[in-house]
PDB file of C-alpha atoms in Angstrom:
ATOM      1  CA  MET A   8     111.885  55.155 186.394  1.00 43.00           C
ATOM      2  CA  LYS A   9     111.201  51.448 186.022  1.00 48.00           C
ATOM      3  CA  THR A  10     107.707  52.084 184.584  1.00 47.00           C
ATOM      4  CA  ASP A  11     109.036  54.665 182.114  1.00 51.00           C
ATOM      5  CA  LYS A  12     111.644  52.199 180.878  1.00 52.00           C
ATOM      6  CA  LYS A  13     108.926  49.600 180.298  1.00 53.00           C
ATOM      7  CA  GLN A  14     106.740  52.071 178.420  1.00 53.00           C
ATOM      8  CA  ASN A  15     109.601  53.181 176.182  1.00 66.00           C
ATOM      9  CA  GLN A  16     110.280  49.575 175.201  1.00 81.00           C
ATOM     10  CA  TYR A  17     107.537  49.677 172.547  1.00 89.00           C
ATOM     11  CA  ARG A  18     106.807  52.144 169.760  1.00 91.00           C
ATOM     12  CA  VAL A  19     103.226  53.382 169.609  1.00 94.00           C
ATOM     13  CA  ASN A  20     101.123  55.161 166.945  1.00 93.00           C
ATOM     14  CA  GLU A  21     103.112  57.938 165.194  1.00 92.00           C
ATOM     15  CA  GLN A  22     106.372  56.582 166.641  1.00 93.00           C
ATOM     16  CA  ILE A  23     106.054  53.737 164.091  1.00 92.00           C
ATOM     17  CA  ARG A  24     107.605  55.183 160.917  1.00 91.00           C
ATOM     18  CA  VAL A  25     107.939  52.151 158.657  1.00 93.00           C
ATOM     19  CA  ARG A  26     106.021  51.979 155.368  1.00 93.00           C
ATOM     20  CA  GLU A  27     103.880  48.953 156.242  1.00 94.00           C
ATOM     21  CA  VAL A  28     103.120  46.723 159.208  1.00 94.00           C
ATOM     22  CA  ARG A  29     101.592  43.318 159.921  1.00 94.00           C
ATOM     23  CA  ILE A  30      98.487  43.560 162.109  1.00 93.00           C
ATOM     24  CA  VAL A  31      97.811  40.456 164.214  1.00 92.00           C
ATOM     25  CA  GLY A  32      94.595  39.652 166.014  1.00 86.00           C
ATOM     26  CA  GLU A  33      92.135  36.888 166.826  1.00 82.00           C
ATOM     27  CA  SER A  34      91.110  36.586 163.169  1.00 81.00           C
ATOM     28  CA  GLY A  35      94.687  36.211 161.896  1.00 85.00           C
ATOM     29  CA  SER A  36      97.249  38.631 160.453  1.00 88.00           C
ATOM     30  CA  THR A  37      97.160  41.199 157.658  1.00 90.00           C
ATOM     31  CA  VAL A  38      99.881  43.311 156.044  1.00 93.00           C
ATOM     32  CA  MET A  39      98.827  46.896 155.342  1.00 94.00           C
ATOM     33  CA  PRO A  40     100.279  50.415 155.033  1.00 95.00           C
ATOM     34  CA  THR A  41     101.115  51.967 158.388  1.00 93.00           C
ATOM     35  CA  LYS A  42      98.837  54.956 157.637  1.00 94.00           C
ATOM     36  CA  GLN A  43      95.879  52.616 157.116  1.00 94.00           C
ATOM     37  CA  ALA A  44      96.671  50.813 160.372  1.00 94.00           C
ATOM     38  CA  LEU A  45      96.769  54.137 162.237  1.00 95.00           C
ATOM     39  CA  ASP A  46      93.386  55.078 160.779  1.00 94.00           C
ATOM     40  CA  MET A  47      91.941  51.731 161.946  1.00 92.00           C
ATOM     41  CA  ALA A  48      93.311  52.323 165.449  1.00 94.00           C
ATOM     42  CA  ARG A  49      91.678  55.782 165.628  1.00 94.00           C
ATOM     43  CA  GLN A  50      88.348  54.416 164.401  1.00 94.00           C
ATOM     44  CA  GLN A  51      88.375  51.691 167.069  1.00 93.00           C
ATOM     45  CA  GLY A  52      89.553  54.060 169.794  1.00 94.00           C
ATOM     46  CA  VAL A  53      92.730  52.083 170.515  1.00 94.00           C
ATOM     47  CA  ASP A  54      96.472  52.344 169.837  1.00 94.00           C
ATOM     48  CA  LEU A  55      98.765  50.855 167.207  1.00 93.00           C
ATOM     49  CA  VAL A  56     101.424  49.030 169.272  1.00 94.00           C
ATOM     50  CA  GLU A  57     104.580  47.570 167.709  1.00 94.00           C
ATOM     51  CA  ILE A  58     105.247  44.245 169.420  1.00 91.00           C
ATOM     52  CA  SER A  59     107.914  42.756 167.131  1.00 90.00           C
ATOM     53  CA  PRO A  60     110.092  45.468 165.498  1.00 91.00           C
ATOM     54  CA  ASN A  61     112.641  43.051 164.002  1.00 90.00           C
ATOM     55  CA  ALA A  62     110.089  41.174 161.893  1.00 90.00           C
ATOM     56  CA  ASN A  63     109.671  42.034 158.195  1.00 90.00           C
ATOM     57  CA  PRO A  64     107.349  43.886 158.195  1.00 92.00           C
ATOM     58  CA  PRO A  65     107.149  44.791 161.909  1.00 92.00           C
ATOM     59  CA  VAL A  66     104.299  43.122 163.795  1.00 94.00           C
ATOM     60  CA  CYS A  67     101.736  45.364 165.504  1.00 95.00           C
ATOM     61  CA  ARG A  68      98.540  45.033 167.504  1.00 93.00           C
ATOM     62  CA  LEU A  69      95.472  47.235 167.725  1.00 94.00           C
ATOM     63  CA  ILE A  70      95.015  47.531 171.480  1.00 92.00           C
ATOM     64  CA  ASP A  71      94.789  50.096 174.255  1.00 93.00           C
ATOM     65  CA  TYR A  72      98.412  50.746 175.234  1.00 93.00           C
ATOM     66  CA  SER A  73      97.719  50.779 178.992  1.00 92.00           C
ATOM     67  CA  LYS A  74      95.910  47.433 178.677  1.00 92.00           C
ATOM     68  CA  PHE A  75      98.800  46.043 176.622  1.00 92.00           C
ATOM     69  CA  LEU A  76     101.357  47.021 179.279  1.00 92.00           C
ATOM     70  CA  TYR A  77      99.177  45.467 181.985  1.00 91.00           C
ATOM     71  CA  GLN A  78      98.975  42.193 180.028  1.00 90.00           C
ATOM     72  CA  GLN A  79     102.760  42.124 179.563  1.00 90.00           C
ATOM     73  CA  LYS A  80     103.361  42.762 183.257  1.00 91.00           C
ATOM     74  CA  LYS A  81     100.866  40.057 184.257  1.00 90.00           C
ATOM     75  CA  ARG A  82     102.421  37.538 181.852  1.00 89.00           C
ATOM     76  CA  ALA A  83     105.925  38.262 183.154  1.00 87.00           C
ATOM     77  CA  LYS A  84     104.710  37.810 186.735  1.00 85.00           C
ATOM     78  CA  GLU A  85     103.111  34.450 185.901  1.00 84.00           C
ATOM     79  CA  MET A  86     106.274  33.240 184.166  1.00 82.00           C
ATOM     80  CA  LYS A  87     108.384  34.254 187.149  1.00 77.00           C
ATOM     81  CA  ALA A  88     106.051  32.416 189.529  1.00 72.00           C
ATOM     82  CA  LYS A  89     106.372  29.210 187.486  1.00 70.00           C
ATOM     83  CA  GLN A  90     110.152  29.333 187.424  1.00 68.00           C
ATOM     84  CA  VAL A  91     112.030  27.392 190.060  1.00 61.00           C
ATOM     85  CA  LYS A  92     115.348  28.876 191.045  1.00 69.00           C
ATOM     86  CA  VAL A  93     118.024  26.243 190.509  1.00 72.00           C
ATOM     87  CA  GLU A  94     120.854  26.246 193.002  1.00 84.00           C
ATOM     88  CA  VAL A  95     123.895  24.012 193.327  1.00 90.00           C
ATOM     89  CA  LYS A  96     124.021  22.358 196.739  1.00 92.00           C
ATOM     90  CA  GLU A  97     127.264  20.871 197.997  1.00 93.00           C
ATOM     91  CA  ILE A  98     127.645  17.571 199.841  1.00 94.00           C
ATOM     92  CA  ARG A  99     131.058  16.879 201.323  1.00 94.00           C
ATOM     93  CA  PHE A 100     132.477  13.477 202.202  1.00 93.00           C
ATOM     94  CA  GLY A 101     135.694  12.176 203.612  1.00 88.00           C
ATOM     95  CA  PRO A 102     137.345   9.120 202.028  1.00 84.00           C
ATOM     96  CA  GLN A 103     136.312   7.030 205.059  1.00 85.00           C
ATOM     97  CA  THR A 104     132.833   8.409 205.797  1.00 88.00           C
ATOM     98  CA  ASP A 105     130.903   6.174 208.211  1.00 90.00           C
ATOM     99  CA  GLU A 106     127.479   4.720 207.346  1.00 93.00           C
ATOM    100  CA  HIS A 107     125.457   7.031 209.634  1.00 93.00           C
ATOM    101  CA  ASP A 108     127.017  10.159 208.162  1.00 94.00           C
ATOM    102  CA  TYR A 109     126.557   8.787 204.652  1.00 93.00           C
ATOM    103  CA  GLN A 110     122.819   8.146 205.166  1.00 94.00           C
ATOM    104  CA  PHE A 111     122.370  11.613 206.703  1.00 94.00           C
ATOM    105  CA  LYS A 112     123.949  13.309 203.665  1.00 94.00           C
ATOM    106  CA  LEU A 113     122.096  11.029 201.263  1.00 94.00           C
ATOM    107  CA  LYS A 114     118.786  12.176 202.773  1.00 94.00           C
ATOM    108  CA  HIS A 115     119.693  15.860 202.325  1.00 94.00           C
ATOM    109  CA  ALA A 116     120.855  15.304 198.760  1.00 94.00           C
ATOM    110  CA  LYS A 117     117.537  13.657 197.918  1.00 94.00           C
ATOM    111  CA  GLU A 118     115.646  16.659 199.317  1.00 93.00           C
ATOM    112  CA  PHE A 119     117.812  19.051 197.270  1.00 92.00           C
ATOM    113  CA  LEU A 120     117.127  17.142 194.053  1.00 92.00           C
ATOM    114  CA  GLU A 121     113.378  16.897 194.705  1.00 91.00           C
ATOM    115  CA  GLU A 122     113.274  20.684 195.153  1.00 88.00           C
ATOM    116  CA  GLY A 123     114.829  21.058 191.700  1.00 87.00           C
ATOM    117  CA  ASN A 124     118.385  21.898 192.784  1.00 91.00           C
ATOM    118  CA  LYS A 125     121.596  20.393 191.487  1.00 93.00           C
ATOM    119  CA  VAL A 126     123.968  18.547 193.772  1.00 94.00           C
ATOM    120  CA  ARG A 127     127.749  18.693 193.710  1.00 94.00           C
ATOM    121  CA  ALA A 128     129.109  15.899 195.874  1.00 94.00           C
ATOM    122  CA  TYR A 129     132.808  15.650 196.525  1.00 94.00           C
ATOM    123  CA  VAL A 130     135.314  13.727 198.566  1.00 92.00           C
ATOM    124  CA  PHE A 131     138.028  15.816 200.174  1.00 91.00           C
ATOM    125  CA  PHE A 132     141.413  14.108 200.557  1.00 89.00           C
ATOM    126  CA  ARG A 133     143.428  15.561 203.393  1.00 85.00           C
ATOM    127  CA  GLY A 134     147.196  14.895 203.441  1.00 82.00           C
ATOM    128  CA  ARG A 135     148.079  11.268 202.843  1.00 80.00           C
ATOM    129  CA  SER A 136     144.412  10.278 202.468  1.00 76.00           C
ATOM    130  CA  ILE A 137     144.892  10.905 198.721  1.00 77.00           C
ATOM    131  CA  LEU A 138     146.098   7.296 198.699  1.00 79.00           C
ATOM    132  CA  PHE A 139     142.441   6.293 199.156  1.00 76.00           C
ATOM    133  CA  LYS A 140     141.201   8.003 195.983  1.00 84.00           C
ATOM    134  CA  GLU A 141     139.805   4.701 194.651  1.00 88.00           C
ATOM    135  CA  GLN A 142     137.789   4.382 197.858  1.00 89.00           C
ATOM    136  CA  GLY A 143     136.466   7.913 197.327  1.00 89.00           C
ATOM    137  CA  GLU A 144     135.431   7.087 193.761  1.00 91.00           C
ATOM    138  CA  VAL A 145     133.542   3.997 194.941  1.00 91.00           C
ATOM    139  CA  LEU A 146     131.734   6.111 197.541  1.00 92.00           C
ATOM    140  CA  LEU A 147     130.625   8.678 194.941  1.00 93.00           C
ATOM    141  CA  LEU A 148     129.437   5.979 192.545  1.00 93.00           C
ATOM    142  CA  ARG A 149     127.401   4.413 195.342  1.00 93.00           C
ATOM    143  CA  PHE A 150     125.991   7.862 196.122  1.00 94.00           C
ATOM    144  CA  ALA A 151     124.909   8.333 192.487  1.00 93.00           C
ATOM    145  CA  ASN A 152     123.349   4.870 192.422  1.00 93.00           C
ATOM    146  CA  ASP A 153     121.361   5.496 195.633  1.00 93.00           C
ATOM    147  CA  LEU A 154     119.957   8.729 194.118  1.00 93.00           C
ATOM    148  CA  GLU A 155     119.099   7.138 190.770  1.00 91.00           C
ATOM    149  CA  GLU A 156     115.334   7.657 191.206  1.00 90.00           C
ATOM    150  CA  CYS A 157     115.494  11.439 191.661  1.00 90.00           C
ATOM    151  CA  GLY A 158     118.852  12.462 190.141  1.00 92.00           C
ATOM    152  CA  LYS A 159     120.851  11.875 186.982  1.00 92.00           C
ATOM    153  CA  VAL A 160     124.640  12.001 186.699  1.00 91.00           C
ATOM    154  CA  GLU A 161     125.928  15.003 184.758  1.00 90.00           C
ATOM    155  CA  SER A 162     129.581  14.006 185.059  1.00 85.00           C
ATOM    156  CA  MET A 163     131.311  10.960 186.481  1.00 88.00           C
ATOM    157  CA  PRO A 164     133.675  11.290 189.471  1.00 90.00           C
ATOM    158  CA  SER A 165     136.797  13.262 188.539  1.00 90.00           C
ATOM    159  CA  LEU A 166     139.766  14.295 190.652  1.00 89.00           C
ATOM    160  CA  GLU A 167     140.567  18.019 190.791  1.00 89.00           C
ATOM    161  CA  GLY A 168     143.479  18.700 193.128  1.00 87.00           C
ATOM    162  CA  LYS A 169     142.572  17.262 196.519  1.00 89.00           C
ATOM    163  CA  LYS A 170     138.869  16.918 195.691  1.00 91.00           C
ATOM    164  CA  MET A 171     136.971  14.347 193.670  1.00 92.00           C
ATOM    165  CA  PHE A 172     133.686  15.733 192.296  1.00 94.00           C
ATOM    166  CA  LEU A 173     130.410  14.172 191.177  1.00 93.00           C
ATOM    167  CA  TYR A 174     127.639  16.334 189.653  1.00 94.00           C
ATOM    168  CA  LEU A 175     123.960  15.369 189.810  1.00 93.00           C
ATOM    169  CA  ALA A 176     120.929  17.098 188.254  1.00 93.00           C
ATOM    170  CA  PRO A 177     117.254  16.603 189.192  1.00 92.00           C
ATOM    171  CA  LYS A 178     115.243  14.258 186.978  1.00 86.00           C
ATOM    172  CA  LYS A 179     112.020  16.208 187.483  1.00 75.00           C
ATOM    173  CA  ALA A 180     111.229  19.887 187.764  1.00 61.00           C
ATOM    174  CA  GLY A 181     111.445  20.914 191.385  1.00 51.00           C
ATOM    175  CA  VAL A 182     108.598  22.152 193.517  1.00 50.00           C
ATOM    176  CA  ALA A 183     109.231  25.480 195.169  1.00 47.00           C
ATOM    177  CA  LYS A 184     109.586  25.063 198.914  1.00 52.00           C
ATOM    178  CA  LYS A 185     106.778  26.806 200.816  1.00 50.00           C
ATOM    179  CA  SER A 186     107.634  29.413 203.423  1.00 49.00           C
ATOM    180  CA  GLN A 187     106.873  28.747 207.094  1.00 55.00           C
ATOM    181  CA  GLN A 188     104.233  31.488 206.978  1.00 59.00           C
ATOM    182  CA  ALA A 189     102.435  29.763 204.089  1.00 56.00           C
ATOM    183  CA  ARG A 190     102.558  26.393 205.859  1.00 58.00           C
ATOM    184  CA  ASP A 191     101.169  27.947 209.075  1.00 65.00           C
ATOM    185  CA  ARG A 192      98.353  29.623 207.137  1.00 66.00           C
ATOM    186  CA  GLU A 193      97.376  26.361 205.416  1.00 68.00           C
ATOM    187  CA  ALA A 194      97.409  24.538 208.767  1.00 69.00           C
ATOM    188  CA  SER A 195      95.126  27.197 210.327  1.00 69.00           C
ATOM    189  CA  GLU A 196      92.698  26.999 207.413  1.00 73.00           C
ATOM    190  CA  ALA A 197      92.578  23.193 207.635  1.00 71.00           C
ATOM    191  CA  GLU A 198      91.981  23.357 211.409  1.00 69.00           C
ATOM    192  CA  ALA A 199      89.163  25.897 211.003  1.00 68.00           C
ATOM    193  CA  LYS A 200      87.551  23.725 208.333  1.00 69.00           C
ATOM    194  CA  GLU A 201      87.735  20.646 210.576  1.00 66.00           C
ATOM    195  CA  ASN A 202      86.213  22.554 213.521  1.00 65.00           C
ATOM    196  CA  GLY A 203      83.370  23.677 211.262  1.00 63.00           C
ATOM    197  CA  LYS A 204      82.629  20.059 210.325  1.00 60.00           C
ATOM    198  CA  GLN A 205      82.581  18.988 213.988  1.00 58.00           C
ATOM    199  CA  MET A 206      80.165  21.791 214.930  1.00 57.00           C
ATOM    200  CA  LYS A 207      77.864  20.705 212.126  1.00 55.00           C
ATOM    201  CA  VAL A 208      77.874  17.106 213.354  1.00 50.00           C
ATOM    202  CA  GLU A 209      77.330  18.047 217.022  1.00 52.00           C
ATOM    203  CA  ARG A 210      74.370  20.388 216.312  1.00 51.00           C
ATOM    204  CA  PRO A 211      71.280  18.987 218.178  1.00 51.00           C
ATOM    205  CA  MET A 212      68.531  17.583 215.980  1.00 48.00           C
ATOM    206  CA  VAL A 213      64.862  18.444 216.410  1.00 46.00           C
ATOM    207  CA  ASP A 214      62.901  15.698 218.191  1.00 48.00           C
ATOM    208  CA  LEU A 215      59.859  15.172 215.997  1.00 43.00           C
ATOM    209  CA  ASP A 216      58.428  12.654 218.496  1.00 48.00           C
ATOM    210  CA  ALA A 217      58.347  15.076 221.431  1.00 45.00           C
ATOM    211  CA  GLU A 218      54.929  15.271 223.114  1.00 45.00           C
ATOM    212  CA  SER A 219      55.609  18.236 225.361  1.00 45.00           C
ATOM    213  CA  PRO A 220      55.300  21.799 223.962  1.00 46.00           C
ATOM    214  CA  SER A 221      58.345  22.820 226.002  1.00 46.00           C
ATOM    215  CA  ASN A 222      60.417  20.525 223.822  1.00 47.00           C
ATOM    216  CA  GLY A 223      59.463  22.462 220.738  1.00 48.00           C
ATOM    217  CA  GLY A 224      58.374  19.307 218.930  1.00 48.00           C
ATOM    218  CA  LEU A 225      56.429  19.734 215.720  1.00 44.00           C
ATOM    219  CA  LEU A 226      54.112  16.892 216.602  1.00 44.00           C
ATOM    220  CA  ALA A 227      53.465  18.431 220.029  1.00 49.00           C
ATOM    221  CA  ASN A 228      52.399  21.698 218.426  1.00 51.00           C
ATOM    222  CA  ALA A 229      50.154  19.813 216.042  1.00 46.00           C
ATOM    223  CA  LYS A 230      48.569  17.947 218.964  1.00 53.00           C
ATOM    224  CA  ILE A 231      47.848  21.193 220.829  1.00 52.00           C
ATOM    225  CA  SER A 232      46.202  22.661 217.763  1.00 52.00           C
ATOM    226  CA  ALA A 233      44.065  19.545 217.314  1.00 55.00           C
ATOM    227  CA  ASP A 234      42.933  19.618 220.978  1.00 62.00           C
ATOM    228  CA  ALA A 235      42.053  23.311 220.725  1.00 55.00           C
ATOM    229  CA  LEU A 236      40.057  22.683 217.558  1.00 52.00           C
ATOM    230  CA  LYS A 237      38.160  19.798 219.240  1.00 61.00           C
ATOM    231  CA  LYS A 238      37.253  21.952 222.262  1.00 59.00           C
ATOM    232  CA  LEU A 239      36.030  24.718 219.956  1.00 52.00           C
ATOM    233  CA  THR A 240      33.877  22.190 218.060  1.00 56.00           C
ATOM    234  CA  ASP A 241      32.402  20.793 221.277  1.00 60.00           C
ATOM    235  CA  THR A 242      31.530  24.284 222.467  1.00 56.00           C
ATOM    236  CA  ASN A 243      29.719  25.072 219.207  1.00 53.00           C
ATOM    237  CA  ASP A 244      27.754  21.814 219.474  1.00 56.00           C
ATOM    238  CA  GLU A 245      26.590  22.702 223.009  1.00 54.00           C
ATOM    239  CA  ASP A 246      25.381  26.079 221.769  1.00 52.00           C
TER     240      ASP A 246
END
């Protein structure tokens, strides 16, 4: 059903009933009667595919329809892979958050921003702690200042009921976080590559200076051949 819906998204060949169309290709674009465009498609053994019906005149391409659908699907997949899903991560403080807790939450907020997510930090005032709202505002401003390198303030601290909010957005496009499976695979590949290098270094080298034939030395073999040749020469001289 999903494939049929995709195929029906475009009009092809005789389904295009306008008087004229604009044909686009590598050499540019040309406006011509639809009948002429259909004749060109038949001569080339391809289809007339309407890619922009709202243009005046509609824009078409001369291309095999199956190939066109494949290209569209591939392009959509590439675009989806490049997109980073933006989420809003929450960081909660109390009006009297201690330094250790503050640094812990600051570290997490930095990670969220570097991954391309937004951060909504807020101070929750419980009961009479609303009297310390100025202290909460100072804390949020310090938080924004400490994240200045990786985050930008979208809105200054504002009190909504018993919560004071601060919104931060990433300064740079985030990098999609790799799955554990992908990280394990990369680690295995790196380990295998390193082991291959070590085996190459530890491989024994041929001793060219070896005098014994049992050592397989090249010079030893040459010496044996020379001795054999000398004996053969001496024998011929005696004859």
